[in-house]
Coordinates of C-alpha atoms and ligand atoms in Angstrom, one line a residue:
M25 CA -8.9 -12.4 -36.5
K26 CA -6.4 -14.3 -34.2
G27 CA -8.5 -13.1 -30.9
A28 CA -12.0 -14.3 -32.8
V29 CA -10.9 -17.5 -33.6
L30 CA -8.8 -18.1 -29.8
T31 CA -12.6 -17.1 -28.8
A32 CA -14.3 -19.8 -30.4
A33 CA -11.7 -22.2 -29.7
A34 CA -12.2 -21.4 -25.6
V35 CA -16.6 -21.8 -26.5
L36 CA -16.0 -24.8 -28.2
A37 CA -13.9 -26.2 -25.0
G38 CA -16.3 -25.1 -23.1
C39 CA -14.3 -22.2 -21.1
A40 CA -15.6 -19.3 -20.0
A41 CA -12.7 -17.3 -20.7
P42 CA -9.6 -17.9 -23.2
T43 CA -6.7 -18.2 -21.1
R44 CA -4.7 -15.9 -21.0
S45 CA -0.5 -16.1 -21.3
F46 CA 2.6 -13.5 -21.4
D47 CA 4.7 -14.3 -25.1
Q48 CA 7.7 -12.7 -23.0
A49 CA 7.1 -14.3 -19.5
R50 CA 9.5 -14.1 -16.9
A51 CA 9.9 -16.3 -13.6
L52 CA 8.0 -13.2 -10.9
P53 CA 10.7 -12.1 -9.0
I54 CA 10.5 -13.3 -5.1
P55 CA 12.2 -9.9 -2.8
P56 CA 14.1 -11.6 -0.3
L57 CA 12.7 -12.4 2.9
D58 CA 15.1 -10.1 5.2
E59 CA 13.9 -11.2 8.9
G60 CA 16.4 -8.8 10.6
E61 CA 18.9 -9.8 13.2
L62 CA 17.0 -11.6 16.1
D63 CA 18.3 -10.7 19.3
G64 CA 16.1 -12.2 22.4
T65 CA 13.2 -9.9 21.3
T66 CA 14.7 -7.2 19.6
R67 CA 15.1 -7.3 15.8
R68 CA 18.0 -5.0 14.1
F69 CA 17.5 -4.4 10.1
E70 CA 20.0 -2.7 8.3
L71 CA 18.3 -1.2 5.2
T72 CA 20.6 1.1 2.4
A73 CA 19.0 3.1 -0.1
Q74 CA 20.4 2.7 -3.2
S75 CA 21.2 3.3 -6.9
G76 CA 22.1 0.7 -9.7
E77 CA 20.5 -0.7 -12.4
Y78 CA 18.1 -3.7 -13.2
E79 CA 16.1 -5.5 -16.3
I80 CA 12.5 -4.2 -15.7
Q81 CA 11.8 -4.9 -19.4
P82 CA 13.3 -8.0 -21.0
G83 CA 16.6 -7.4 -22.6
T84 CA 16.7 -3.3 -21.4
M85 CA 18.5 -2.1 -18.3
T86 CA 17.1 0.9 -16.5
P87 CA 19.2 2.7 -14.0
T88 CA 16.9 2.8 -10.9
W89 CA 17.0 2.8 -7.2
G90 CA 16.3 0.2 -4.2
F91 CA 17.1 -1.0 -1.0
N92 CA 20.0 -3.3 -0.2
G93 CA 19.9 -4.0 -4.1
A94 CA 19.4 -2.2 -7.1
W95 CA 15.0 -1.9 -7.7
L96 CA 12.8 -2.5 -4.7
G97 CA 13.4 -3.6 -1.2
P98 CA 13.9 -6.8 0.4
T99 CA 10.5 -8.0 2.1
L100 CA 10.7 -7.4 6.3
Y101 CA 9.4 -10.1 8.7
M102 CA 8.7 -8.9 11.8
R103 CA 6.7 -10.2 14.9
R104 CA 3.9 -8.9 17.3
G105 CA 5.6 -8.3 20.6
E106 CA 9.4 -7.3 18.9
R107 CA 11.2 -4.6 19.8
I108 CA 12.5 -3.4 16.4
E109 CA 16.0 -1.4 15.7
M110 CA 16.2 -0.2 12.4
R111 CA 19.5 1.3 10.8
V112 CA 18.6 2.9 7.1
H113 CA 21.4 4.3 5.4
N114 CA 20.7 7.2 2.9
G115 CA 23.2 6.2 -0.5
V116 CA 21.4 7.7 -3.0
D117 CA 22.3 11.2 -3.9
E118 CA 19.4 13.1 -2.3
P119 CA 17.8 13.6 1.0
T120 CA 15.0 11.2 1.6
V121 CA 13.4 9.2 4.4
V122 CA 11.5 5.9 5.0
H123 CA 7.9 6.0 6.1
W124 CA 6.1 2.5 7.4
H125 CA 2.9 2.6 6.2
G126 CA 0.5 1.0 8.2
L127 CA 2.5 1.0 11.0
H128 CA 1.8 1.7 14.8
L129 CA 4.6 3.5 16.3
P130 CA 6.5 7.0 17.5
A131 CA 6.3 9.9 15.3
A132 CA 10.1 10.0 15.7
A133 CA 9.8 6.5 13.9
D134 CA 7.0 6.9 11.5
G135 CA 9.5 8.6 8.7
G136 CA 7.6 11.7 8.0
P137 CA 9.4 14.6 6.2
A138 CA 10.4 16.4 9.3
L139 CA 13.2 13.5 9.4
T140 CA 14.1 13.3 6.2
F141 CA 17.7 13.1 6.4
D142 CA 21.1 14.0 3.7
P143 CA 22.9 11.3 1.6
G144 CA 25.9 9.6 3.6
E145 CA 23.8 10.2 6.5
T146 CA 21.8 7.0 8.8
W147 CA 19.0 7.3 10.5
E148 CA 18.0 5.0 13.4
P149 CA 14.5 4.7 14.3
A150 CA 13.2 2.2 16.9
W151 CA 9.5 0.9 18.1
D152 CA 8.0 -2.1 19.3
V153 CA 5.7 -4.0 17.2
D154 CA 2.5 -3.8 19.2
Q155 CA -0.3 -4.4 16.4
P156 CA -2.1 -8.0 15.0
A157 CA -0.7 -10.2 11.8
A158 CA -0.8 -7.9 8.5
T159 CA 0.9 -6.7 5.4
C160 CA 2.2 -3.3 5.4
W161 CA 4.8 -1.6 3.0
Y162 CA 7.4 0.9 3.0
H163 CA 8.7 3.4 0.6
P164 CA 9.5 7.5 0.8
H165 CA 8.2 10.4 2.2
P166 CA 11.0 13.6 1.3
H167 CA 8.5 16.8 1.8
E168 CA 7.2 16.7 -2.6
V169 CA 9.0 13.7 -3.8
S170 CA 7.8 11.0 -2.3
A171 CA 6.2 10.4 -5.9
L172 CA 9.4 10.6 -7.5
H173 CA 11.3 8.5 -5.0
A174 CA 8.9 5.3 -4.7
Y175 CA 8.9 5.7 -8.4
R176 CA 12.6 4.8 -8.7
G177 CA 12.5 1.7 -6.3
L178 CA 12.8 3.2 -2.7
A179 CA 9.5 0.3 -1.7
G180 CA 9.1 -3.1 0.0
G181 CA 6.7 -4.6 2.0
I182 CA 6.2 -5.8 5.1
V183 CA 5.2 -8.6 6.7
I184 CA 3.8 -8.7 10.6
A185 CA 3.3 -11.7 11.8
D186 CA 1.4 -13.2 15.2
D187 CA 0.8 -15.9 17.4
E188 CA -3.0 -16.0 16.6
S189 CA -2.6 -15.9 12.6
D190 CA 0.3 -18.6 12.5
A191 CA -2.5 -21.1 14.5
L192 CA -4.9 -20.9 11.6
G193 CA -3.2 -22.8 9.1
L194 CA -3.6 -20.4 6.2
P195 CA -0.7 -20.8 3.8
Q196 CA 2.8 -19.0 5.3
E197 CA 6.2 -20.3 4.0
Y198 CA 7.3 -17.3 2.1
G199 CA 8.1 -17.0 -2.1
V200 CA 6.0 -20.7 -2.0
D201 CA 2.6 -20.3 -1.2
D202 CA 2.9 -17.2 0.8
I203 CA 3.6 -14.8 -2.2
P204 CA 4.2 -10.9 -1.8
V205 CA 2.3 -8.9 -4.9
I206 CA 3.6 -5.5 -4.9
I207 CA 2.3 -3.6 -8.0
T208 CA 4.0 -0.4 -9.5
D209 CA 4.3 0.9 -12.5
A210 CA 6.8 2.9 -14.8
K211 CA 6.8 4.8 -18.0
F212 CA 10.3 4.2 -20.4
T213 CA 12.0 6.8 -22.3
A214 CA 13.0 5.6 -25.5
D215 CA 16.7 4.9 -24.2
G216 CA 14.9 2.3 -21.4
H217 CA 15.4 4.8 -18.5
L218 CA 12.7 5.5 -16.2
D219 CA 10.3 8.9 -17.6
E220 CA 10.5 11.1 -14.3
T221 CA 8.5 13.4 -16.6
I222 CA 5.9 14.4 -13.8
D223 CA 2.3 15.3 -15.6
P224 CA 0.5 18.6 -14.3
T225 CA -2.7 16.3 -13.7
Y226 CA -1.5 12.6 -13.5
G227 CA 1.8 12.7 -12.1
L228 CA 3.7 9.9 -12.4
L229 CA 1.1 7.7 -13.7
G230 CA 3.0 5.1 -15.4
D231 CA 1.9 3.0 -18.5
T232 CA 3.8 -0.2 -18.1
P233 CA 2.5 -2.1 -14.9
L234 CA 5.0 -4.5 -12.8
V235 CA 4.5 -7.1 -10.6
N236 CA 7.6 -7.3 -7.9
G237 CA 9.6 -5.2 -10.5
I238 CA 8.9 -6.5 -13.7
T239 CA 6.8 -6.8 -16.5
Q240 CA 5.0 -10.1 -17.6
P241 CA 6.1 -12.0 -14.5
R242 CA 4.5 -15.9 -14.4
F243 CA 4.6 -18.0 -11.2
E244 CA 5.0 -21.5 -11.3
A245 CA 2.7 -22.5 -8.1
T246 CA 3.8 -26.1 -6.0
T247 CA 0.8 -25.7 -4.1
R248 CA -2.8 -25.4 -4.9
R249 CA -3.7 -22.9 -2.3
L250 CA -1.9 -20.0 -2.1
R251 CA -2.0 -16.5 -0.1
L252 CA -1.2 -13.3 -2.5
R253 CA -0.4 -10.3 -0.3
L254 CA -1.3 -7.4 -2.9
V255 CA 0.3 -4.3 -2.4
N256 CA -0.9 -1.5 -4.4
G257 CA 2.9 0.7 -4.6
A258 CA 1.9 2.6 -7.4
T259 CA 2.0 6.2 -6.9
M260 CA -1.1 7.1 -8.6
R261 CA -3.2 4.0 -10.2
F262 CA -5.6 2.7 -8.7
H263 CA -6.3 -1.0 -9.8
N264 CA -9.4 -3.4 -9.6
L265 CA -8.4 -6.9 -9.5
S266 CA -9.4 -10.4 -10.4
L267 CA -8.6 -13.8 -11.4
G268 CA -11.0 -15.1 -13.4
V269 CA -12.1 -17.6 -10.6
P270 CA -13.9 -16.2 -7.5
F271 CA -11.2 -16.0 -4.5
H272 CA -11.6 -15.1 -0.8
V273 CA -10.2 -12.0 1.0
I274 CA -8.6 -12.9 4.5
A275 CA -7.1 -9.3 5.6
T276 CA -7.6 -5.7 4.4
D277 CA -4.9 -3.0 5.1
Q278 CA -4.3 -3.4 9.2
S279 CA -5.2 -7.0 10.0
L280 CA -7.3 -10.4 9.4
L281 CA -10.8 -10.0 8.4
S282 CA -13.3 -11.8 10.9
A283 CA -13.7 -14.4 8.3
P284 CA -12.6 -15.0 4.7
V285 CA -15.4 -13.4 1.9
E286 CA -15.4 -14.3 -1.3
V287 CA -15.6 -12.1 -4.0
D288 CA -15.2 -11.7 -7.8
E289 CA -12.5 -8.9 -7.8
I290 CA -11.3 -6.0 -5.5
L291 CA -10.5 -2.5 -6.0
L292 CA -7.4 -1.1 -4.2
S293 CA -6.1 2.3 -4.2
P294 CA -2.9 3.7 -4.5
G295 CA -0.9 2.2 -0.8
E296 CA -4.1 -0.2 -0.1
R297 CA -3.4 -4.1 0.7
A298 CA -5.2 -6.9 0.6
E299 CA -4.5 -10.4 1.7
I300 CA -6.5 -13.3 -1.1
I301 CA -6.5 -16.6 -0.8
V302 CA -6.9 -18.5 -4.2
D303 CA -7.4 -22.2 -4.9
L304 CA -5.9 -23.5 -7.6
A305 CA -7.5 -26.2 -9.9
P306 CA -5.0 -28.8 -11.2
G307 CA -3.3 -28.1 -14.0
A308 CA -4.7 -24.2 -14.1
Q309 CA -3.9 -21.5 -15.2
L310 CA -4.8 -18.2 -14.1
M311 CA -3.7 -14.6 -14.6
L312 CA -4.4 -11.6 -12.2
R313 CA -5.7 -8.5 -14.0
S314 CA -6.7 -5.2 -13.6
T315 CA -10.0 -4.6 -15.4
G316 CA -10.7 -1.3 -14.8
I317 CA -12.6 0.4 -12.3
P318 CA -16.1 -0.3 -11.9
R319 CA -18.7 2.2 -12.7
R320 CA -15.5 4.7 -14.0
G321 CA -15.3 4.8 -9.7
G322 CA -17.7 7.9 -10.3
L323 CA -15.7 9.9 -13.1
P324 CA -16.5 11.7 -15.8
K325 CA -14.9 9.5 -19.2
E326 CA -12.8 11.9 -19.2
A327 CA -11.3 12.0 -16.2
A328 CA -11.9 8.6 -16.1
Q329 CA -9.7 7.7 -18.8
G330 CA -7.1 10.5 -18.0
F331 CA -6.4 8.9 -14.5
G332 CA -6.1 5.3 -15.9
F333 CA -9.7 3.8 -14.6
E334 CA -10.6 2.4 -18.1
D335 CA -7.2 0.6 -18.7
T336 CA -7.5 -3.2 -18.6
F337 CA -3.7 -4.9 -17.7
D338 CA -2.4 -8.5 -17.5
L339 CA -0.5 -8.5 -14.2
L340 CA 0.6 -11.7 -13.3
E341 CA 0.6 -15.2 -14.5
I342 CA -0.1 -18.1 -12.2
A343 CA 0.2 -22.1 -13.2
A344 CA -1.1 -24.2 -10.6
P345 CA 0.4 -27.6 -10.1
A346 CA -0.9 -30.9 -12.0
D347 CA -2.1 -32.3 -9.1
G348 CA -2.1 -32.2 -5.2
A349 CA -4.6 -33.0 -3.1
D350 CA -7.7 -30.0 -2.6
P351 CA -7.0 -27.8 -0.5
A352 CA -9.0 -28.1 3.4
P353 CA -11.5 -25.9 4.0
L354 CA -10.5 -22.3 5.0
P355 CA -11.1 -21.6 9.0
E356 CA -14.6 -20.0 9.6
G357 CA -12.9 -17.6 12.2
L358 CA -10.0 -15.4 11.1
S359 CA -9.2 -13.3 14.0
A360 CA -11.6 -12.0 17.1
A361 CA -10.0 -8.5 17.2
V362 CA -13.2 -6.8 15.4
D363 CA -14.5 -5.4 18.9
T364 CA -17.0 -3.4 19.6
L365 CA -16.6 0.2 18.8
D366 CA -16.8 2.7 21.5
G367 CA -18.3 5.9 20.6
P368 CA -15.7 8.5 19.1
V369 CA -14.2 11.1 21.5
A370 CA -13.9 13.5 18.8
E371 CA -15.2 14.2 15.3
R372 CA -13.7 16.3 13.1
E373 CA -14.6 17.0 8.9
L374 CA -11.5 17.1 6.5
R375 CA -12.8 18.0 2.8
L376 CA -10.3 17.4 -0.6
N377 CA -10.4 19.4 -2.8
G378 CA -7.8 19.8 -5.8
F379 CA -4.9 19.2 -4.1
Q380 CA -5.7 20.7 -0.7
I381 CA -7.7 19.8 2.1
N382 CA -9.6 22.2 4.2
E383 CA -8.2 24.7 1.5
Q384 CA -4.7 24.2 3.1
S385 CA -2.1 22.7 1.6
M386 CA 0.9 21.0 3.7
D387 CA 2.9 23.3 5.8
M388 CA 5.3 21.8 8.3
H389 CA 5.2 24.3 10.8
R390 CA 1.5 24.0 10.7
V391 CA 0.1 21.4 13.3
D392 CA -4.0 20.6 11.6
I393 CA -5.1 18.4 14.1
V394 CA -4.4 17.7 18.0
V395 CA -5.0 14.0 19.2
D396 CA -4.6 14.8 23.2
H397 CA -6.4 11.7 23.9
A398 CA -6.3 7.5 23.7
G399 CA -9.7 7.4 22.1
R400 CA -11.4 7.0 18.8
E401 CA -12.1 9.9 16.5
L402 CA -14.6 9.9 13.8
W403 CA -13.6 11.7 10.4
H404 CA -16.1 12.5 8.0
V405 CA -13.7 12.3 5.0
T406 CA -15.1 14.4 1.9
N407 CA -14.2 14.2 -2.0
E408 CA -15.3 17.4 -2.8
N409 CA -14.3 16.8 -6.9
D410 CA -16.6 15.6 -9.3
D411 CA -13.7 14.9 -11.8
W412 CA -11.0 13.6 -9.6
P413 CA -10.3 10.5 -7.8
H414 CA -9.1 11.1 -4.6
N415 CA -8.1 8.4 -1.5
F416 CA -7.0 9.1 2.3
H417 CA -4.2 7.7 4.4
I418 CA -3.5 8.1 8.1
H419 CA -0.2 7.6 10.0
N420 CA 0.1 5.4 12.6
A421 CA -4.2 4.6 13.0
R422 CA -6.3 2.2 11.9
F423 CA -9.9 2.7 10.8
Q424 CA -13.4 1.1 10.4
V425 CA -15.6 2.4 7.6
A426 CA -18.7 3.8 9.7
E427 CA -20.7 5.2 6.9
V428 CA -20.9 6.3 2.8
K429 CA -22.6 8.5 2.1
D430 CA -23.1 9.7 -1.6
G431 CA -21.0 7.1 -2.8
A432 CA -19.9 3.4 -2.7
I433 CA -17.1 1.4 -1.0
A434 CA -16.5 -2.1 -2.6
F435 CA -15.0 -3.6 0.3
A436 CA -15.5 -1.6 3.5
D437 CA -14.9 -5.0 6.1
G438 CA -11.9 -5.2 8.3
W439 CA -9.5 -2.6 9.1
H440 CA -7.6 0.2 7.3
D441 CA -5.2 2.5 6.6
T442 CA -6.3 4.1 3.3
I443 CA -9.4 4.1 1.4
S444 CA -11.3 5.5 -1.6
I445 CA -12.9 8.4 -1.2
P446 CA -15.2 8.2 -4.7
P447 CA -15.8 12.0 -6.2
L448 CA -18.8 13.8 -4.5
A449 CA -18.8 11.2 -1.7
T450 CA -18.2 11.6 2.0
V451 CA -16.8 8.6 3.7
S452 CA -16.6 8.1 8.0
L453 CA -13.7 6.7 8.9
L454 CA -13.8 5.8 13.1
V455 CA -10.0 6.0 13.5
E456 CA -7.8 4.5 16.4
F457 CA -4.6 6.1 16.9
G458 CA -1.1 4.7 17.9
Y459 CA -1.2 6.3 21.4
Y460 CA 2.5 7.4 21.5
P461 CA 2.4 11.0 22.9
D462 CA 5.1 13.6 21.9
P463 CA 4.5 17.4 21.1
T464 CA 7.6 17.6 19.1
L465 CA 6.5 15.9 16.0
A466 CA 3.7 15.3 13.6
Y467 CA 2.1 12.2 11.7
M468 CA 0.3 12.7 8.5
F469 CA -3.0 12.3 6.7
H470 CA -2.7 12.7 3.0
C471 CA -4.6 11.6 -0.4
H472 CA -1.8 8.2 -1.2
M473 CA -1.9 9.3 -4.9
L474 CA 1.3 10.6 -4.1
F475 CA 1.1 13.4 -6.6
H476 CA -1.4 14.8 -4.9
E477 CA 0.7 14.0 -1.6
D478 CA 3.8 16.1 -3.0
Q479 CA 1.5 18.7 -4.5
G480 CA 0.5 19.4 -1.0
M481 CA -2.8 17.4 -0.4
M482 CA -1.6 16.1 3.2
G483 CA -1.5 17.5 6.8
Q484 CA -0.2 16.8 10.6
F485 CA -2.0 15.7 13.2
V486 CA 0.3 15.9 16.5
V487 CA -0.9 13.2 19.4
V488 CA 0.0 14.9 23.0
E489 CA -1.1 13.7 26.7
P490 CA -4.1 15.3 27.5
G491 CA -4.2 19.0 27.7
Q492 CA -0.6 19.3 26.5
E493 CA 0.2 22.0 23.7
P494 CA 2.1 20.6 20.6
R495 CA 5.4 22.1 19.9
L496 CA 6.9 21.1 16.5
G497 CA 10.9 20.8 16.6
G498 CA 10.9 21.8 20.2
H499 CA 12.6 19.5 22.5
Ligands
LIG18 CU1 2.5 5.0 2.2 CU2 2.1 8.8 4.4 O1 2.2 7.7 3.2
LIG19 CU1 1.4 5.7 6.5
LIG20 CU1 -6.0 12.8 -4.4

């Protein structure tokens, strides 16, 4: 009844949709911006994985994990051309490791499962930032328990900046008009703990969505234009995101687009990012919503419900300032870096089925693919299941969607490192790897529904010099 009255009032006021708001809104937490310690062009970071407790839901303290704090981690800031020296301390009571999702770096710094280290130990990866401005993120990658460690809170954002993107006049004041929006989810036990029950089909799919770690967040904007860095950090959940007004996508996983693209919604599978620009009308109140996956993502009804594809959530309330100058037109061109794509050096087929890729489960001692060149490869990735969603992520790489057969990718423009593979579709990816030959350590490719990854839906590739043989674990 109440809903009906509201709707009628909204129609009277001439609104397209009733204004939504939370009943227990709290200020959106902005993860601290960690710029490390800059020494010339070297940036040094210290991260400690630790346990603690956090008020995820109003009035309840929940035991959690985090980096340099109780829950989630700081946003790491780095610039193209810099050397990164990282010290990661394991202060939790289980072996873990941190993967820098989206970064191009040597396998010894990538944080794959082979690099897992024990409680009390410190891991010190180092690399050069040699990729364009982007929103990336970091999360754990220990063998078979990545989902659980991420779910407990070991995840944070990474902002890579460069001179080219700085000069575009885009919002870039962190926490003011440049806002990290890290979407995860949880389920809770009756006493307010994180429910770690792993469902045999849906893993740790949570029923309570969180933005930057809390329920019912509200952001009071002080500017009329916002850049939102959307990170789908959920372990299993796909989100189709809308704001009730059109917005511009300016970047996908790996870099800025060549030009802004206006959309009404954007689909992000687990692990994917997008940067969007939203212009706020004075006094407007917006709601970032997860609206359900269009056409159930190609799944039959029952599967769609099980995987949460029909769920809708209010995620983040955004209040516009009462006044302020109209935002300037967005730049017409953003990035010149969409170079012509040379033909691939090699083609490969990857068939996703159940928890396996090409009928095989992850084996840390098996090399699935050897990349012995700096050229591009064309990977044809098929989801052979008609009733399961999957997506696909490649470490130390970026790719463009070259072709989609028997399905559709809602937003295929730009450079990605993670993408949905709809049921029965084949998505062909033109892949460019970071070329850091090392025959002794592998990079991963996997489904980024982390329960699938933990169940073995992952393979290993090794990058070597032309003609060189991989020798995992060798020296
Ligand atoms: Cu974000 Cu191997 O993963
Ligand atoms: Cu990754
Ligand atoms: Cu999968």
